[in-house]
Short mmCIF file of C-alpha atoms in Angstrom, two decimals:
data_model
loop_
_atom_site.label_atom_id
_atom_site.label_comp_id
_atom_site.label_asym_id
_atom_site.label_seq_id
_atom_site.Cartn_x
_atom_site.Cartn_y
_atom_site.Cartn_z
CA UNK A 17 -33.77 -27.95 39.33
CA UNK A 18 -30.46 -26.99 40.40
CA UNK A 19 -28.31 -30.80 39.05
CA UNK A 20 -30.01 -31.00 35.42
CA UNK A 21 -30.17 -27.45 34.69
CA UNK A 22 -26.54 -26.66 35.76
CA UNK A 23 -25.63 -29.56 33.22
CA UNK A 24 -26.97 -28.24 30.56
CA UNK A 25 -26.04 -24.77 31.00
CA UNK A 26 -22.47 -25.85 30.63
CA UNK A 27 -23.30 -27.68 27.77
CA UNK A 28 -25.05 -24.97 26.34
CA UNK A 29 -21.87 -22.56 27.44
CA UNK A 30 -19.04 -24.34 26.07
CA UNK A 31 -19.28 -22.10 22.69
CA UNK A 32 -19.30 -18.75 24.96
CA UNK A 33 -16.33 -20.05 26.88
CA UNK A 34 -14.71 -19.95 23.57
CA UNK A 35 -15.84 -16.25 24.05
CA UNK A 36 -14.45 -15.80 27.15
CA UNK A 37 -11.16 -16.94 26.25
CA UNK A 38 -11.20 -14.22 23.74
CA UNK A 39 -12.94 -11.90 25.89
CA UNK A 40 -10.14 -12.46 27.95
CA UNK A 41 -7.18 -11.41 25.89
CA UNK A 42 -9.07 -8.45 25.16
CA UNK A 43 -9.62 -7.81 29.08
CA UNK A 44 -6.42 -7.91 29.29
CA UNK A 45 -5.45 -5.46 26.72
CA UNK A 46 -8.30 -3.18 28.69
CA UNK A 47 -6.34 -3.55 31.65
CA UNK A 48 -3.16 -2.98 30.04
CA UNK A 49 -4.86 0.24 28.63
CA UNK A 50 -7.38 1.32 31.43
CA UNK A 51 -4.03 0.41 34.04
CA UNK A 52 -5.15 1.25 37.28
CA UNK A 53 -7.88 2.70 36.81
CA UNK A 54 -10.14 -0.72 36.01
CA UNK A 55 -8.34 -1.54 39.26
CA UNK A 56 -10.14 1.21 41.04
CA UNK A 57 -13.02 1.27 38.97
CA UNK A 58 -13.54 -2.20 40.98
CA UNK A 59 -13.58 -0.91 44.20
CA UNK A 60 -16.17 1.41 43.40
CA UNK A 61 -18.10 -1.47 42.09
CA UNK A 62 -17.74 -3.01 45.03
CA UNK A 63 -18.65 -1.01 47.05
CA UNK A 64 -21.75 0.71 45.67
CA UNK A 65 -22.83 -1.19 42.94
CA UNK A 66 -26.22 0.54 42.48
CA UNK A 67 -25.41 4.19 41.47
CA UNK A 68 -22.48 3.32 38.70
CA UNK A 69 -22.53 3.63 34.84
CA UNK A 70 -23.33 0.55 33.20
CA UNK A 71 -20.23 0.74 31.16
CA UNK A 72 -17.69 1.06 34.26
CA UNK A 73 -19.82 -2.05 35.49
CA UNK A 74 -18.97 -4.29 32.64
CA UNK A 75 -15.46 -3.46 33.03
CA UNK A 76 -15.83 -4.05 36.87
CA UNK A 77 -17.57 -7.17 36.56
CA UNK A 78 -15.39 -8.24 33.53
CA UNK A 79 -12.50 -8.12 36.07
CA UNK A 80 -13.00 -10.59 38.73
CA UNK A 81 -14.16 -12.79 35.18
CA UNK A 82 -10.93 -12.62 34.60
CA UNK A 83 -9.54 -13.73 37.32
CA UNK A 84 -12.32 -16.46 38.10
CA UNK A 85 -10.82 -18.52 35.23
CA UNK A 86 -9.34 -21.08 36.81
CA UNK A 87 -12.77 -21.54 38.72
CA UNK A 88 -14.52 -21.28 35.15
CA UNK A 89 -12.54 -24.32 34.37
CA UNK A 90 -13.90 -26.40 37.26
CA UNK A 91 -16.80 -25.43 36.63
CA UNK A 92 -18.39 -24.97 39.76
CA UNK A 93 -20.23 -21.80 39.97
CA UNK A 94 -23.88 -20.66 39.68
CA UNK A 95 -25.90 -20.41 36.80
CA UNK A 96 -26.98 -16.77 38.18
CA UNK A 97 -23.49 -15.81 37.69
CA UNK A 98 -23.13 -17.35 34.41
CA UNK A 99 -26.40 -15.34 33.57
CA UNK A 100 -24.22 -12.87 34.29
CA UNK A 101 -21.56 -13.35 32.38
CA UNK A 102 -23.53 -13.90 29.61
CA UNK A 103 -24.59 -10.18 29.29
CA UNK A 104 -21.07 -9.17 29.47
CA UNK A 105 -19.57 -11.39 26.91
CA UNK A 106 -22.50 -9.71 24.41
CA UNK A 107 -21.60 -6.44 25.86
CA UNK A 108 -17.75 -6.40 26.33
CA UNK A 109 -17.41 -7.55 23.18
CA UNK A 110 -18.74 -4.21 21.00
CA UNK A 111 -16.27 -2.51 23.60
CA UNK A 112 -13.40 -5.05 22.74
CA UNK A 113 -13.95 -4.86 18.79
CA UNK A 114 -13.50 -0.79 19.30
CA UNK A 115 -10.52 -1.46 20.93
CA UNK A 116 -9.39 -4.12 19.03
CA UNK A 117 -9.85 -2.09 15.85
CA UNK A 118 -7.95 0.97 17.20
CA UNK A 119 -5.41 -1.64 18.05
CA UNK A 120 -5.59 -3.27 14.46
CA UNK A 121 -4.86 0.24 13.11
CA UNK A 122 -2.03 1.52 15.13
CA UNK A 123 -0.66 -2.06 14.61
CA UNK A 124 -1.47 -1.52 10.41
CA UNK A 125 0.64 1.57 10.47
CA UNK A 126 3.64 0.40 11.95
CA UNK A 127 4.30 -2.76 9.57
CA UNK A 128 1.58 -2.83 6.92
CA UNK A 129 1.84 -0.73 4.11
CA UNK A 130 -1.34 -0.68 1.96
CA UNK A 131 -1.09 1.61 -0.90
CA UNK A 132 -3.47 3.82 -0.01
CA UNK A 133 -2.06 4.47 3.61
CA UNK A 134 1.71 4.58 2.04
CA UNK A 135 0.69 7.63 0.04
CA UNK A 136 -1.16 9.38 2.71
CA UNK A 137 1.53 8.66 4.66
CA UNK A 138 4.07 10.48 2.19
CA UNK A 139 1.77 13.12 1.59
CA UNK A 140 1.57 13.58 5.11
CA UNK A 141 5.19 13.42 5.33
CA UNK A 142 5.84 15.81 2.40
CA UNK A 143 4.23 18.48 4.15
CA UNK A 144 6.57 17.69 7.19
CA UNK A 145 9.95 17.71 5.02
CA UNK A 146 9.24 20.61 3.50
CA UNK A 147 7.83 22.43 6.58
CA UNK A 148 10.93 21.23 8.53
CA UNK A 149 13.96 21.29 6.42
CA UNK A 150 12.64 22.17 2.82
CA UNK A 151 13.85 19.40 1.42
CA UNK A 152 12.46 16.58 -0.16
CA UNK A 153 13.63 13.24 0.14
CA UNK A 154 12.76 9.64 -1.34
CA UNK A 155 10.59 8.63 1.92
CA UNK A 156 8.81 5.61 -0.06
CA UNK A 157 12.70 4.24 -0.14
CA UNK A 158 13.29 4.86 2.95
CA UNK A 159 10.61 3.36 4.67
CA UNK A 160 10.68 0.34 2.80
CA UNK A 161 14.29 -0.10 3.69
CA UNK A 162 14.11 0.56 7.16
CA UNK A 163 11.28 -2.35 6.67
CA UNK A 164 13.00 -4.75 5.01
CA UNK A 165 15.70 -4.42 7.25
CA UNK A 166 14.21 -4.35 10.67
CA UNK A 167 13.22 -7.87 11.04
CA UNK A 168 16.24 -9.16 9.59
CA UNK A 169 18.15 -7.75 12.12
CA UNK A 170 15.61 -8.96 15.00
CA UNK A 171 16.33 -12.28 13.16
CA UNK A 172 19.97 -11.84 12.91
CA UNK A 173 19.91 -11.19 16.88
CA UNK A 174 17.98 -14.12 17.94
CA UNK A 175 19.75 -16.37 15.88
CA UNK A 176 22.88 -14.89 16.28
CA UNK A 177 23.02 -15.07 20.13
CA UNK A 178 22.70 -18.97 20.71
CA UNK A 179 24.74 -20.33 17.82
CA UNK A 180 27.66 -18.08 16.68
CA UNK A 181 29.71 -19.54 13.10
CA UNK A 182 28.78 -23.11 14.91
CA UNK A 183 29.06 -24.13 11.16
CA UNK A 184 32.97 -23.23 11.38
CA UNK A 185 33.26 -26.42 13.79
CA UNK A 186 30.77 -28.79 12.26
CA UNK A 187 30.35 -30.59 8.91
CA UNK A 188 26.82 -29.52 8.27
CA UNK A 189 25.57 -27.27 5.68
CA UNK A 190 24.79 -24.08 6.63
CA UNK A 191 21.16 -22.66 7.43
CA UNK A 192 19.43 -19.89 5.48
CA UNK A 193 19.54 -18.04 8.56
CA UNK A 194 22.91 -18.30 9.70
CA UNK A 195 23.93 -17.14 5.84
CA UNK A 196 22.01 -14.18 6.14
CA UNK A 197 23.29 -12.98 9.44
CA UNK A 198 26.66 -13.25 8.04
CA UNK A 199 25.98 -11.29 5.35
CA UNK A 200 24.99 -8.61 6.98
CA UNK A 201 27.36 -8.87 9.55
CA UNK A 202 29.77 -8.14 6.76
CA UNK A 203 27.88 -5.35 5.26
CA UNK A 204 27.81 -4.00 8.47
CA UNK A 205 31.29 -4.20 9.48
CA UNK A 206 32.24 -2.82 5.80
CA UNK A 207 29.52 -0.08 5.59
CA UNK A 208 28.91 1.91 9.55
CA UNK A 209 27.28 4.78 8.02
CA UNK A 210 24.85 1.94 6.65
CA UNK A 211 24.54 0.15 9.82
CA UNK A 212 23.31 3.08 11.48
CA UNK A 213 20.55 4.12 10.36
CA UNK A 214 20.11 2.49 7.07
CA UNK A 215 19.08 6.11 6.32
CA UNK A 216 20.55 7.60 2.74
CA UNK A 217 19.21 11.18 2.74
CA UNK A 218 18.25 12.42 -0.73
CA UNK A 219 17.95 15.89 -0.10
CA UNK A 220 16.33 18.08 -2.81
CA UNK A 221 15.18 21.46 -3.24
CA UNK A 222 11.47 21.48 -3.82
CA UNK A 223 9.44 22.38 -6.83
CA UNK A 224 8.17 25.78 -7.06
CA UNK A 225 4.74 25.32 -8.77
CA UNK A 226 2.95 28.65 -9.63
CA UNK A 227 -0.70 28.88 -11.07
CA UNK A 228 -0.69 30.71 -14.11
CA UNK A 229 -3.84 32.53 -14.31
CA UNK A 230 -6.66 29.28 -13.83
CA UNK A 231 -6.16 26.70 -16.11
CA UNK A 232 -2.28 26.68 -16.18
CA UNK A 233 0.24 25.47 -13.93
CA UNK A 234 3.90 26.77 -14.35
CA UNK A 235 6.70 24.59 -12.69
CA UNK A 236 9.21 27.68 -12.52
CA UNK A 237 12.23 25.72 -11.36
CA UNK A 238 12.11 22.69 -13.48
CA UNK A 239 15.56 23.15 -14.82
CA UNK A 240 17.16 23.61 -11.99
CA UNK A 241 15.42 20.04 -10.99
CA UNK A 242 16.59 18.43 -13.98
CA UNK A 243 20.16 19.62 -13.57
CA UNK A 244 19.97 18.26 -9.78
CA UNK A 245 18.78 14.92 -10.70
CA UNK A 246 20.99 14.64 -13.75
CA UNK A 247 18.49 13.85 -15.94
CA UNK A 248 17.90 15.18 -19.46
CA UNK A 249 14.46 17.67 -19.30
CA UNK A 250 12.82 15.50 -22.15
CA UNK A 251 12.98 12.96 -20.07
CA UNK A 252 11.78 14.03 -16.98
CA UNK A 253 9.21 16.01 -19.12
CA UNK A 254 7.93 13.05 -20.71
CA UNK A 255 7.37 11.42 -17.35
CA UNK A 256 5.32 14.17 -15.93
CA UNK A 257 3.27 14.84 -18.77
CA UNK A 258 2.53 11.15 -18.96
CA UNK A 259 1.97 10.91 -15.40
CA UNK A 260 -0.20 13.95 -15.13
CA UNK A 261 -1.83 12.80 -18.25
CA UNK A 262 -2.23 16.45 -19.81
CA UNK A 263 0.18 18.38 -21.93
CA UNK A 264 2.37 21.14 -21.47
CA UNK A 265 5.40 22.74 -22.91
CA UNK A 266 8.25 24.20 -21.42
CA UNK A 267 8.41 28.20 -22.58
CA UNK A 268 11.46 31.23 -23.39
CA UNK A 269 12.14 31.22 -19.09
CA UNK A 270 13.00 27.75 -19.14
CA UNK A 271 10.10 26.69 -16.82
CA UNK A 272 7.83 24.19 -17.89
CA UNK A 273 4.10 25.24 -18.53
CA UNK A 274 1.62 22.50 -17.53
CA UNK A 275 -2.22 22.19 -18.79
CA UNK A 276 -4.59 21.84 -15.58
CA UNK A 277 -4.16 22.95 -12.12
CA UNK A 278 -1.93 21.49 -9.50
CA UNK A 279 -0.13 21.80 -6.59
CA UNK A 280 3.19 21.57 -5.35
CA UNK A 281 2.54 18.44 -2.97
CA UNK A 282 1.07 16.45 -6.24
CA UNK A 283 3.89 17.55 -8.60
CA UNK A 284 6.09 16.74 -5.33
CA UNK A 285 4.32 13.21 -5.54
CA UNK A 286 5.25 12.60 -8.97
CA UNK A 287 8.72 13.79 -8.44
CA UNK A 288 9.22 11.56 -5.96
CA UNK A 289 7.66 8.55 -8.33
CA UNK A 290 10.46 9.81 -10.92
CA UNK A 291 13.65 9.53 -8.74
CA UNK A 292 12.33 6.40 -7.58
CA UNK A 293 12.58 4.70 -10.84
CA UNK A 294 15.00 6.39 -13.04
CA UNK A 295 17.32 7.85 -10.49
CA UNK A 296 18.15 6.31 -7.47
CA UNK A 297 19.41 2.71 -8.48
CA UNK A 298 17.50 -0.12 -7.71
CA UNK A 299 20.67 -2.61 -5.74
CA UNK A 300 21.87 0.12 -3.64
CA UNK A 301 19.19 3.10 -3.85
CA UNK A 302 22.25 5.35 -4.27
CA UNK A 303 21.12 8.62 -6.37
CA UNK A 304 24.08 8.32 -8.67
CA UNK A 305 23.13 7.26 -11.19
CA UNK A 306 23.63 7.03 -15.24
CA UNK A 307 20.50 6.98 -17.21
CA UNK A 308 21.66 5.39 -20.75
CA UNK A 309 19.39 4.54 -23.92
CA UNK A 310 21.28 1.25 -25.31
CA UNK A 311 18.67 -0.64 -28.26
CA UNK A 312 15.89 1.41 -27.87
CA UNK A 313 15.93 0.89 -24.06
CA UNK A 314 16.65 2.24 -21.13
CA UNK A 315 19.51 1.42 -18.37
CA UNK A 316 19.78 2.78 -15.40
CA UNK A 317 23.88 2.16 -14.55
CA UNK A 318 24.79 3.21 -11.05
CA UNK A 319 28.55 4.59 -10.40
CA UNK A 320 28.28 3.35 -6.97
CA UNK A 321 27.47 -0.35 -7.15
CA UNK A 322 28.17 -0.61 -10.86
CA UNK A 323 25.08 -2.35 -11.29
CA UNK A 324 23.34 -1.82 -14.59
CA UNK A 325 19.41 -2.56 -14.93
CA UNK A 326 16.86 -1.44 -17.74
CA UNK A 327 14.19 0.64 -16.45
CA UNK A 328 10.77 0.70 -18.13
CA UNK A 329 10.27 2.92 -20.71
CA UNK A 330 7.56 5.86 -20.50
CA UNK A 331 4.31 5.07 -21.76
CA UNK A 332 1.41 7.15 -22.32
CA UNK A 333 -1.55 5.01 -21.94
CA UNK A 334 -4.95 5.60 -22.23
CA UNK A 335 -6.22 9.13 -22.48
CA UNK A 336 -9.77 9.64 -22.44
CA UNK A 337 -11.21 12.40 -24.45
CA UNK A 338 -11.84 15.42 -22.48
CA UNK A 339 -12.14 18.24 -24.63
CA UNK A 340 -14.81 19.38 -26.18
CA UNK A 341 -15.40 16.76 -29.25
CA UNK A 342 -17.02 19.24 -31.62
CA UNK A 343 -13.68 21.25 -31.09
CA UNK A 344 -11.53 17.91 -32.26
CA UNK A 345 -13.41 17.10 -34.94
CA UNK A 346 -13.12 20.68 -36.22
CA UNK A 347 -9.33 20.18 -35.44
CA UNK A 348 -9.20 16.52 -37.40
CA UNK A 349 -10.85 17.69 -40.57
CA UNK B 21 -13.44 -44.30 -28.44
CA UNK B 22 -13.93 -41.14 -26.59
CA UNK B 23 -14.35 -42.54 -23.19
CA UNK B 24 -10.52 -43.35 -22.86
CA UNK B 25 -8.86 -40.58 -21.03
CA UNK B 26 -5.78 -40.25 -23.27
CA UNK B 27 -7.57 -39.77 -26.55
CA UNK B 28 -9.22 -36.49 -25.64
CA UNK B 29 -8.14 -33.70 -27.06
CA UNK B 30 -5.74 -31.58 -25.20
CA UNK B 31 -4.63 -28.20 -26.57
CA UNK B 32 -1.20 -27.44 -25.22
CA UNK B 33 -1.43 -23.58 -25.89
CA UNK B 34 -4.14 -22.97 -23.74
CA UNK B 35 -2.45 -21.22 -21.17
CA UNK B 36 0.05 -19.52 -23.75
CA UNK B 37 -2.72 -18.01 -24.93
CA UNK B 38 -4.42 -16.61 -22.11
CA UNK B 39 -1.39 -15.40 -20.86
CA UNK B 40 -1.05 -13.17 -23.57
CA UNK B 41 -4.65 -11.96 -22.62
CA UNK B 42 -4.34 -11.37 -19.75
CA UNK B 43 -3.76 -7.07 -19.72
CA UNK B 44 -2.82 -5.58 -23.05
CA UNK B 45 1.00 -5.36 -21.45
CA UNK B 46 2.64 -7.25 -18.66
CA UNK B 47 -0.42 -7.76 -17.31
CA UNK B 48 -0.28 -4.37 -15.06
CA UNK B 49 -3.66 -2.49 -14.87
CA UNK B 50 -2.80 0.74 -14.97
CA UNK B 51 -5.38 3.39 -13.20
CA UNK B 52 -4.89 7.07 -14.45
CA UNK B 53 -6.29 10.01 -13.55
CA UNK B 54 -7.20 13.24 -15.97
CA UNK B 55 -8.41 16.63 -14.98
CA UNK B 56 -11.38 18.03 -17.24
CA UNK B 57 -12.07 21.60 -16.45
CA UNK B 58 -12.88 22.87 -13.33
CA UNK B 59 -12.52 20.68 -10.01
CA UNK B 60 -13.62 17.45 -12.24
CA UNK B 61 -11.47 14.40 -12.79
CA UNK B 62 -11.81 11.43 -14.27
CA UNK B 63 -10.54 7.76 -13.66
CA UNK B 64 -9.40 5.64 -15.78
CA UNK B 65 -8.59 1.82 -15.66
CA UNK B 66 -6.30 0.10 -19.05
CA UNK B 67 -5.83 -3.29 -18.96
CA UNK B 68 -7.83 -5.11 -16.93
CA UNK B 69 -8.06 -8.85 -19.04
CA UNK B 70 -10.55 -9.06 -21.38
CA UNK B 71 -11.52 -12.39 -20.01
CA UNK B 72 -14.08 -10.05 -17.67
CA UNK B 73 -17.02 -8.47 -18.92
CA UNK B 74 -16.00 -5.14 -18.74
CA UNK B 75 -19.62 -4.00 -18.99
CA UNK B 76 -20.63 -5.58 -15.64
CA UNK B 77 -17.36 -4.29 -14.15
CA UNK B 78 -18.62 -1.18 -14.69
CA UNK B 79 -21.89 -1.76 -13.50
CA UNK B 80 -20.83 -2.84 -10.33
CA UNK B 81 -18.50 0.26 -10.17
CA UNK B 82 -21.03 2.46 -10.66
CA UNK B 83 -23.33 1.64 -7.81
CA UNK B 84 -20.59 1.12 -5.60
CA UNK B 85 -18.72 4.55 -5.85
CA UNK B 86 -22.12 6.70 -6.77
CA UNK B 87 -20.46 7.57 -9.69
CA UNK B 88 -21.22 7.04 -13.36
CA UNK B 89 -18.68 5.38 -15.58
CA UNK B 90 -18.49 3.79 -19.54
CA UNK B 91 -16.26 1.37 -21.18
CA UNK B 92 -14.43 2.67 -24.51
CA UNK B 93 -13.21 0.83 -26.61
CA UNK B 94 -9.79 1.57 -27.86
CA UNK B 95 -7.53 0.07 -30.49
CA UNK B 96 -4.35 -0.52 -29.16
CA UNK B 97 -5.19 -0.70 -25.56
CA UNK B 98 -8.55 -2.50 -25.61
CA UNK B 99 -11.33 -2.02 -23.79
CA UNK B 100 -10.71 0.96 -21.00
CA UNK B 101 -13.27 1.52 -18.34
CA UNK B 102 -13.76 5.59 -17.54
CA UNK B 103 -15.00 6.47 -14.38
CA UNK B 104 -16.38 9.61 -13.39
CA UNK B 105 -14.70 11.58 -10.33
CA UNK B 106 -11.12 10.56 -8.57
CA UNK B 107 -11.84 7.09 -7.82
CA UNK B 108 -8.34 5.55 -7.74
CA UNK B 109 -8.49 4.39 -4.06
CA UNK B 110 -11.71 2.98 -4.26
CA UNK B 111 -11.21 1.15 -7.60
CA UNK B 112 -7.85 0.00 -6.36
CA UNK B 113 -9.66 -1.86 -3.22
CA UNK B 114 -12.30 -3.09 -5.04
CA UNK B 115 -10.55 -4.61 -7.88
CA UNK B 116 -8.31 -6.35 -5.05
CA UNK B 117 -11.32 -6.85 -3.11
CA UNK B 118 -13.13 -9.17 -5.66
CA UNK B 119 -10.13 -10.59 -6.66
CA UNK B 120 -9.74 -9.30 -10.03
CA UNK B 121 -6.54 -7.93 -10.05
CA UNK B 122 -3.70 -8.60 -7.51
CA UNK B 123 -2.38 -5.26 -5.68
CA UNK B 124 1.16 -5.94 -7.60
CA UNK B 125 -0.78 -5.85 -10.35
CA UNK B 126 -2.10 -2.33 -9.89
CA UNK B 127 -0.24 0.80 -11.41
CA UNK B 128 -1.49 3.94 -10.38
CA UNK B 129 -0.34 6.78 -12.09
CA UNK B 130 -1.37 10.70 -11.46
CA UNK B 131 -0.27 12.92 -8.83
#
């Protein structure tokens, strides 16, 4: 029994070794996590194996798994223990995909930036601001600065270290690489404050937003906004309306009345979408800004950079009928 | 005569023209939101290429978000699918999901 049978039990195992080369990793992460105590959890195992949790077991007998690897690869073991093993892989590995999906997710956070997560992130993020330091800053920008820049820099480090302006001594053409680094060794030198913290603060005062009775919004400081940002209040007007997809009119107290209830973190939202695109340019993110109307269109010419790029125009869209229709066709006729 | 490769007949504009189909404008599909009265919203999704049948678009969407939804029919921006309730993340995942728009693509506008 014990010659053929062990053959084909390896045979028959090669796919789960796959496994256990994954499980592996993943034990390793769990020791990372659990620390020390897997380490003790082991002892215990050891030494009383009866009376433990089957969960602490896995991880105890997942351990020495680990380290029986090397014996794994020369195969010489039991099929009892690979029985074993067997049960663990099927096991560990609903414990592994938890972690491994809380790991995906902290990982996700830090560099990926789905849409969704981005705005809960800024909501998230408004509240902070505006608990903290009432103010309210461009954090999309930010963050996808700091982003962009980041790896660069890692980049700029490794490649920087081993091969410093070799292409000053040698004929060859220069490398993407080695370009880049010099580039923003230059910016860097030029600009501190930029090297830094790549970190331009827009500070603004936030929207008050006041419910007028319960089907009206008011945005009581909306001048004040527009004055701040430079912009003309048509403008800024047409951009919320649009964006809000209602109406709303802006009455004797200069504050702007808006159809439909919101609240300050939405109108904040919105805001926020608006000094992305028509205020803070779109070379150097600096806020100031010139917003001209040249043929019909817009440019967006920054007194910092002196760059000068058209910016799309405001657009209503779509708007679905929501009002009552009998009222509208009274209205129409 | 026809079973020579050259001689077949090759329309050049093909991809000129459903290029210009493809979205009403720039090709963005813009995904709105309105409030109707009370706590009730509604979703809407412009320019999604009329290459699709919107109608089984909205199909789909319906069972999939437990919400009901139409397609109107507009005449400058074509046909616009209405959804019932905020659905913007969930139509933004599944239209990137199946594939039928890009996440560039995607515009969502609303607070």
């Amino acid at each position: 029994m014990a010659d053929p049978a062990v053959g084909t039990n390896s045979e028959i195992f090669d796919p789960s070794k796959e496994k256990k080369k994954k499980k592996k990793k993943v034990l390793d992460l769990d020791s990372v996590l659990l620390g020390s105590s897997s380490a003790a959890v082991d002892e215990e195992v050891v030494a009383e194996p009866v009376g433990v949790i089957p969960d602490t077991v896995e991880f105890g007998d997942g351990e020495p798994g680990a380290h029986d690897d090397i014996l794994e690869s020369l195969e010489t073991f039991g099929s009892k223990k690979k029985k074993k093993k067997v049960k663990k892989i099927v096991l560990d590995e609903d414990v592994a995909a938890v972690i491994e999906e809380e790991i995906g997710v902290g990982g996700e956070e830090a560099l990926d930036f789905d849409f969704t997560k981005k705005k809960k992130k800024k909501g998230a993020k408004g509240i902070d601001d505006l608990v903290a330091g009432e103010e309210l800053e461009d954090e999309t920008g930010e963050v996808q600065f700091n982003e962009g820049e980041s790896p660069e820099k890692e980049n700029a480090e490794v490649v920087n270290i081993p091969a410093p302006k070799t292409w000053l001594t040698s004929d060859r053409d220069y490398t993407y690489d080695e370009l880049l680094t010099r580039v923003f060794e230059i910016m860097h030198a030029k600009n501190p404050e930029m090297a830094s913290g790549t970190k331009q603060k827009f500070v603004m005062r936030p929207p008050q937003v006041v419910r007028i009775g319960t089907k009206k919004t008011s945005f009581v400081n909306f001048m004040e906004i527009c004055k701040m940002l430079h912009r003309h209040q048509k403008h800024l007007l047409d951009f919320l309306l649009s964006e809000l997809g209602t109406s709303g009119s802006i009455d004797g107290n200069n504050q702007l009345i808006i159809k439909g209830r919101f609240q300050q973190k939405q109108i904040e939202n919105v805001l926020r979408r608006y000094i992305k695109e028509y205020v803070t340019c779109h070379t150097c993110r600096s806020p100031n800004t010139l917003l001209q109307k040249d043929f019909r269109l817009f440019f967006l010419q920054c007194e910092a950079c002196g760059s000068r790029c058209s910016v799309a125009s405001i657009k209503h869209g779509f708007q679905a009928v929501t009002g009552k229709r009998a009222a509208m066709r009274a209205k129409a006729n | 005569m026809s079973n020579i490769e050259n001689l077949k007949t090759f329309d050049p504009f093909a991809d000129a023209i459903k290029g210009s189909e493809e979205g009403v404008q720039d090709g963005f599909v813009h995904i709105r939101i309105q409030q109707r009265n009370g706590r009730k919203t509604l979703t809407t999704v412009q320019g999604l290429s009329s290459e699709y049948d919107l109608k089984k678009i909205v199909r789909a969407c319906k069972k999939e978000f437990a919400c009901n939804g139409t397609v109107v029919e507009h005449p400058e921006y074509g046909e616009v699918l209405q959804l019932q309730g905020d659905q913007r993340e969930n139509i933004c995942q599944w239209l990137t999901k199946t594939g039928l728009a890009k996440p560039a693509q995607l515009k969502v506008h609303g607070f």
